[in-house]
Coordinates of C-alpha atoms and ligand atoms in Angstrom, one line a residue:
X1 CA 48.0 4.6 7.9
X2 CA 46.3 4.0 4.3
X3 CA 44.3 0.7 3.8
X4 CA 47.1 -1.1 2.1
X5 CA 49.6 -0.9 4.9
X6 CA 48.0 -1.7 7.5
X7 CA 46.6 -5.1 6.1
X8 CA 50.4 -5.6 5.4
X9 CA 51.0 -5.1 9.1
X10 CA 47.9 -7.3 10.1
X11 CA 48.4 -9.8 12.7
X12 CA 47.1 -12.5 10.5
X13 CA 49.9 -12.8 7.9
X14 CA 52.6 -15.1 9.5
X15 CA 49.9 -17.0 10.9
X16 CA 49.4 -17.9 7.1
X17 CA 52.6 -17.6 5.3
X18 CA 52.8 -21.3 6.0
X19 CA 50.0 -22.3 3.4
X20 CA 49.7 -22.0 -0.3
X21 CA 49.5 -18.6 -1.5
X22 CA 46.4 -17.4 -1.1
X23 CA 44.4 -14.7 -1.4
X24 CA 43.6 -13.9 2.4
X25 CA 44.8 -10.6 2.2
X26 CA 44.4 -8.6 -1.0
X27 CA 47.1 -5.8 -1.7
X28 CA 45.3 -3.9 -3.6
X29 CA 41.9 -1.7 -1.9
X30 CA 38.3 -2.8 -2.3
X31 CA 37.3 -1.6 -6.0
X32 CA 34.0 -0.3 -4.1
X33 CA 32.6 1.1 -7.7
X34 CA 32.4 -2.1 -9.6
X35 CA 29.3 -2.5 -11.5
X36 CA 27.2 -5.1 -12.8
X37 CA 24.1 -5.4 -14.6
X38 CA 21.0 -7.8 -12.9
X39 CA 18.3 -7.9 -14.7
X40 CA 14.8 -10.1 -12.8
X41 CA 13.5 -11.5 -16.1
X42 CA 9.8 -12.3 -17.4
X43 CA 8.9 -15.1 -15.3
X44 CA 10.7 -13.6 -12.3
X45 CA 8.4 -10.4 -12.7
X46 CA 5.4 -11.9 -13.5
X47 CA 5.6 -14.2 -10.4
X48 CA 6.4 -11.1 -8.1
X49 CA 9.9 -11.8 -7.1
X50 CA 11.3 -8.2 -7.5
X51 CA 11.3 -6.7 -4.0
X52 CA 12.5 -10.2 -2.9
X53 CA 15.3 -9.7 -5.6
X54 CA 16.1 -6.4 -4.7
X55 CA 16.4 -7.5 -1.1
X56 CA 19.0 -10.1 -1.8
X57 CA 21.1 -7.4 -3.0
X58 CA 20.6 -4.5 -0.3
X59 CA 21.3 -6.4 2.6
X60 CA 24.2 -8.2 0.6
X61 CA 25.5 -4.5 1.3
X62 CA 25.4 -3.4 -2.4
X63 CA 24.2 -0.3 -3.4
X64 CA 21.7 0.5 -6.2
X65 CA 23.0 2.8 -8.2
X66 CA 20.1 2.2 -10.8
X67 CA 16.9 0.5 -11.8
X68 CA 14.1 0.6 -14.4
X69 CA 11.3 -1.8 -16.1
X70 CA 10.8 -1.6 -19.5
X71 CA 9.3 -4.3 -22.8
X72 CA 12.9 -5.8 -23.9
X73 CA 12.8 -5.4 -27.9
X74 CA 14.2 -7.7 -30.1
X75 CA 16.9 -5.7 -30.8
X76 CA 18.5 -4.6 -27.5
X77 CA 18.1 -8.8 -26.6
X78 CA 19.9 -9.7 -29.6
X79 CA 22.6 -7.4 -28.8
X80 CA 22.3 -8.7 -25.6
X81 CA 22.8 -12.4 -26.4
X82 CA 24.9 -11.8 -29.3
X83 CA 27.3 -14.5 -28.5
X84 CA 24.5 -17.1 -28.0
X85 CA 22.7 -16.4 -31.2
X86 CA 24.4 -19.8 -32.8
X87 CA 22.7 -21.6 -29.9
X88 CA 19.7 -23.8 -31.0
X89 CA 17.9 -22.7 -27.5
X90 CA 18.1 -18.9 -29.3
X91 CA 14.9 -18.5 -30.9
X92 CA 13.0 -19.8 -27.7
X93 CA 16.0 -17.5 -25.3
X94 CA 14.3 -14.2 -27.7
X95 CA 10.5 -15.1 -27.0
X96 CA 11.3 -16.0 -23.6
X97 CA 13.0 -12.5 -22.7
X98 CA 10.9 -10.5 -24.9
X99 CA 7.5 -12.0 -23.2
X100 CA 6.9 -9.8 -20.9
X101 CA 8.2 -7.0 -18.8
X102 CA 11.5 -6.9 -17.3
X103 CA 13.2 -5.4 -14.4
X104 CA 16.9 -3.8 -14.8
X105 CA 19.3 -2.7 -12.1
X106 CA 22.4 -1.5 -12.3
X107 CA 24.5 -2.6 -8.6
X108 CA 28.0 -1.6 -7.6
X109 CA 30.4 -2.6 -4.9
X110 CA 33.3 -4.6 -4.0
X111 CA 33.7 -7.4 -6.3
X112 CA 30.0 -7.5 -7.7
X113 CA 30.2 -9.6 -10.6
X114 CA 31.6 -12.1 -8.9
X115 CA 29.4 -12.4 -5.9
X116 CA 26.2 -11.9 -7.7
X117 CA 27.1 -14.6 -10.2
X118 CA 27.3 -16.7 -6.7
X119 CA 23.6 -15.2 -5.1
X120 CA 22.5 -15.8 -8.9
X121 CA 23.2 -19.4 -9.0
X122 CA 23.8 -21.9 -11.9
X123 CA 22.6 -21.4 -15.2
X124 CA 20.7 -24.3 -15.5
X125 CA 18.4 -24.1 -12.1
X126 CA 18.5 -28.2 -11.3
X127 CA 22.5 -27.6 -10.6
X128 CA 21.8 -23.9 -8.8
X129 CA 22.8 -24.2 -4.8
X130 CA 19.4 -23.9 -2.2
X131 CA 20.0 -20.0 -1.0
X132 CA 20.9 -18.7 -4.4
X133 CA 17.8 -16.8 -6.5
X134 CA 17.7 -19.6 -8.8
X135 CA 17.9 -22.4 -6.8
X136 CA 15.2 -20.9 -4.8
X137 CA 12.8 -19.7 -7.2
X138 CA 13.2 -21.9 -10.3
X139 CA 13.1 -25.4 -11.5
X140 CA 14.6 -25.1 -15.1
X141 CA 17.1 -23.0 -17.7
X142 CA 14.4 -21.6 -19.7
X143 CA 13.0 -19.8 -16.7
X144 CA 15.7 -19.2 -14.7
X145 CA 14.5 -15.5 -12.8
X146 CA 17.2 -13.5 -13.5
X147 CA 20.0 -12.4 -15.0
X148 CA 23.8 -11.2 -14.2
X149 CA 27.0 -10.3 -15.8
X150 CA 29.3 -12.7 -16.1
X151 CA 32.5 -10.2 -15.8
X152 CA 33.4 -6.9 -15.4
X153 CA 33.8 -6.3 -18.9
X154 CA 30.6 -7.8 -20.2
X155 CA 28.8 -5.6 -17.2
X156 CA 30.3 -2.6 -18.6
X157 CA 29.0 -3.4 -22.3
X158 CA 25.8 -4.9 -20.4
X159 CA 25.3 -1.0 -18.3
X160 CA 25.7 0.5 -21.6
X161 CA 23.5 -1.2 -23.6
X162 CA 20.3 -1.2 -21.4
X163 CA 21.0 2.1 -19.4
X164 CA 21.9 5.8 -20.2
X165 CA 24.7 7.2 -17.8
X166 CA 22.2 10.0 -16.8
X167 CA 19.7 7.1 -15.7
X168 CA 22.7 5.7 -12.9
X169 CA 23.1 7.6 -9.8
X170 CA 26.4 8.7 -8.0
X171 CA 25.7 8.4 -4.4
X172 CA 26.8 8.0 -1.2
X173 CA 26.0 5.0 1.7
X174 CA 26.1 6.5 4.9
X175 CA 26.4 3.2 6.6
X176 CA 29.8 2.3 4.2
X177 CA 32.5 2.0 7.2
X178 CA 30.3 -0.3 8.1
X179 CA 30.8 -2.5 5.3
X180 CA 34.2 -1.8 3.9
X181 CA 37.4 -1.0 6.2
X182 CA 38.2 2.8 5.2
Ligands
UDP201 N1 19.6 -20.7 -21.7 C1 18.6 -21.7 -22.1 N2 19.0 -23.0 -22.3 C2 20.3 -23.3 -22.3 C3 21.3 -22.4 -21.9 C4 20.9 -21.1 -21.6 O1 17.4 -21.4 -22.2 O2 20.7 -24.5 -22.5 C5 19.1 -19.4 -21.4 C6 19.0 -19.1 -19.9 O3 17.9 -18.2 -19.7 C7 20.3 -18.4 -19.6 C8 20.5 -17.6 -20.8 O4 20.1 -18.5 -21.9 O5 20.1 -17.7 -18.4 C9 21.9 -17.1 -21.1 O6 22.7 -18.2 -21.0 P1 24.1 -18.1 -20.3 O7 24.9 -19.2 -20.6 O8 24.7 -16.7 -20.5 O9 23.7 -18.2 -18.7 P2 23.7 -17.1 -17.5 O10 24.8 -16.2 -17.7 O11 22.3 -16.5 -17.6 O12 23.8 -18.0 -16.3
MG202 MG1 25.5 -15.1 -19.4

């Protein structure tokens, strides 16, 4: 019986059918090779929050299908933040990301965007939740650790602007029936 069905068949629904619509039970199968782009940022790198990033993620259950550190130019950040460059906070936003080393990853799995943007916390660090990177590890915007796409469509322009496709892995998890009904 394929995925699909046998949610439809699931005990769970009538139980349910009472309430709003909701989305309890997707009909449509885990997108397991959605991608996102994390970046840990200057600060975060320099105050040696990487593995501690990077751990976050794994035992989320996402896989990392790609990682590198390399000096952000000028010109890959501006491309970067293109639709912030009106911003008066810009100029500062450039120094800021170019400072220092940073640390890329590409992640994939079910519904990443949307759950990192969650681990990732609020932009501005005084609003992000305790348990979230930046509401554990920073105190302000302008140094707010890290960074994440904010929907599938920017983490596909995101991938492609800071990665080759021959730098991102295809590879299996042998643990994924543990994490995804197959
Ligand atoms: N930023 C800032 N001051 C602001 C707003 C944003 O320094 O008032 C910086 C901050 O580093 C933030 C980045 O600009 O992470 C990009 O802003 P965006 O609104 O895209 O936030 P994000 O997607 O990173 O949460
Ligand atoms: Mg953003």
């Amino acid at each position: 019986m394929n995925f699909i069905l046998r949610r439809l068949l699931s005990g769970g629904t009538a139980k349910h059918s009472a309430r709003a619509p909701c989305l309890l039970y997707s009909s449509v199968a885990p997108d397991m090779r959605e991608r996102t782009l994390i970046a840990v940022k200057p600060d975060g790198v320099q105050r040696r929050l990487v593995g501690e990033i990077i751990k976050r993620f794994e035992q989320r259950g996402f896989k990392l299908v790609g990682i590198k550190m390399l000096q952000g130019s000028e010109g890959i950040l501006a491309e970067h933040y293109h639709d912030l460059r009106r911003k008066p906070f810009y100029p500062a936003l450039i120094r800021y990301m170019t400072s220092g080393p940073v640390v890329a990853m590409v992640w994939e799995g079910h519904n990443v965007v949307r759950s990192s943007r969650f681990m990732v916390g609020e932009t501005d660090s005084s609003l992000a939740k305790p348990g979230t990177v930046r509401g554990d590890f920073s105190v302000h915007i302008s140094r707010n650790v890290i960074h994440a796409s904010d929907s599938v469509e920017v983490a596909e322009r995101e991938i492609s602007l800071w990665f080759h496709s021959a730098e991102l892995m295809n590879w299996e998890t042998s643990d994924h029936s543990d994490l995804y009904q197959v």
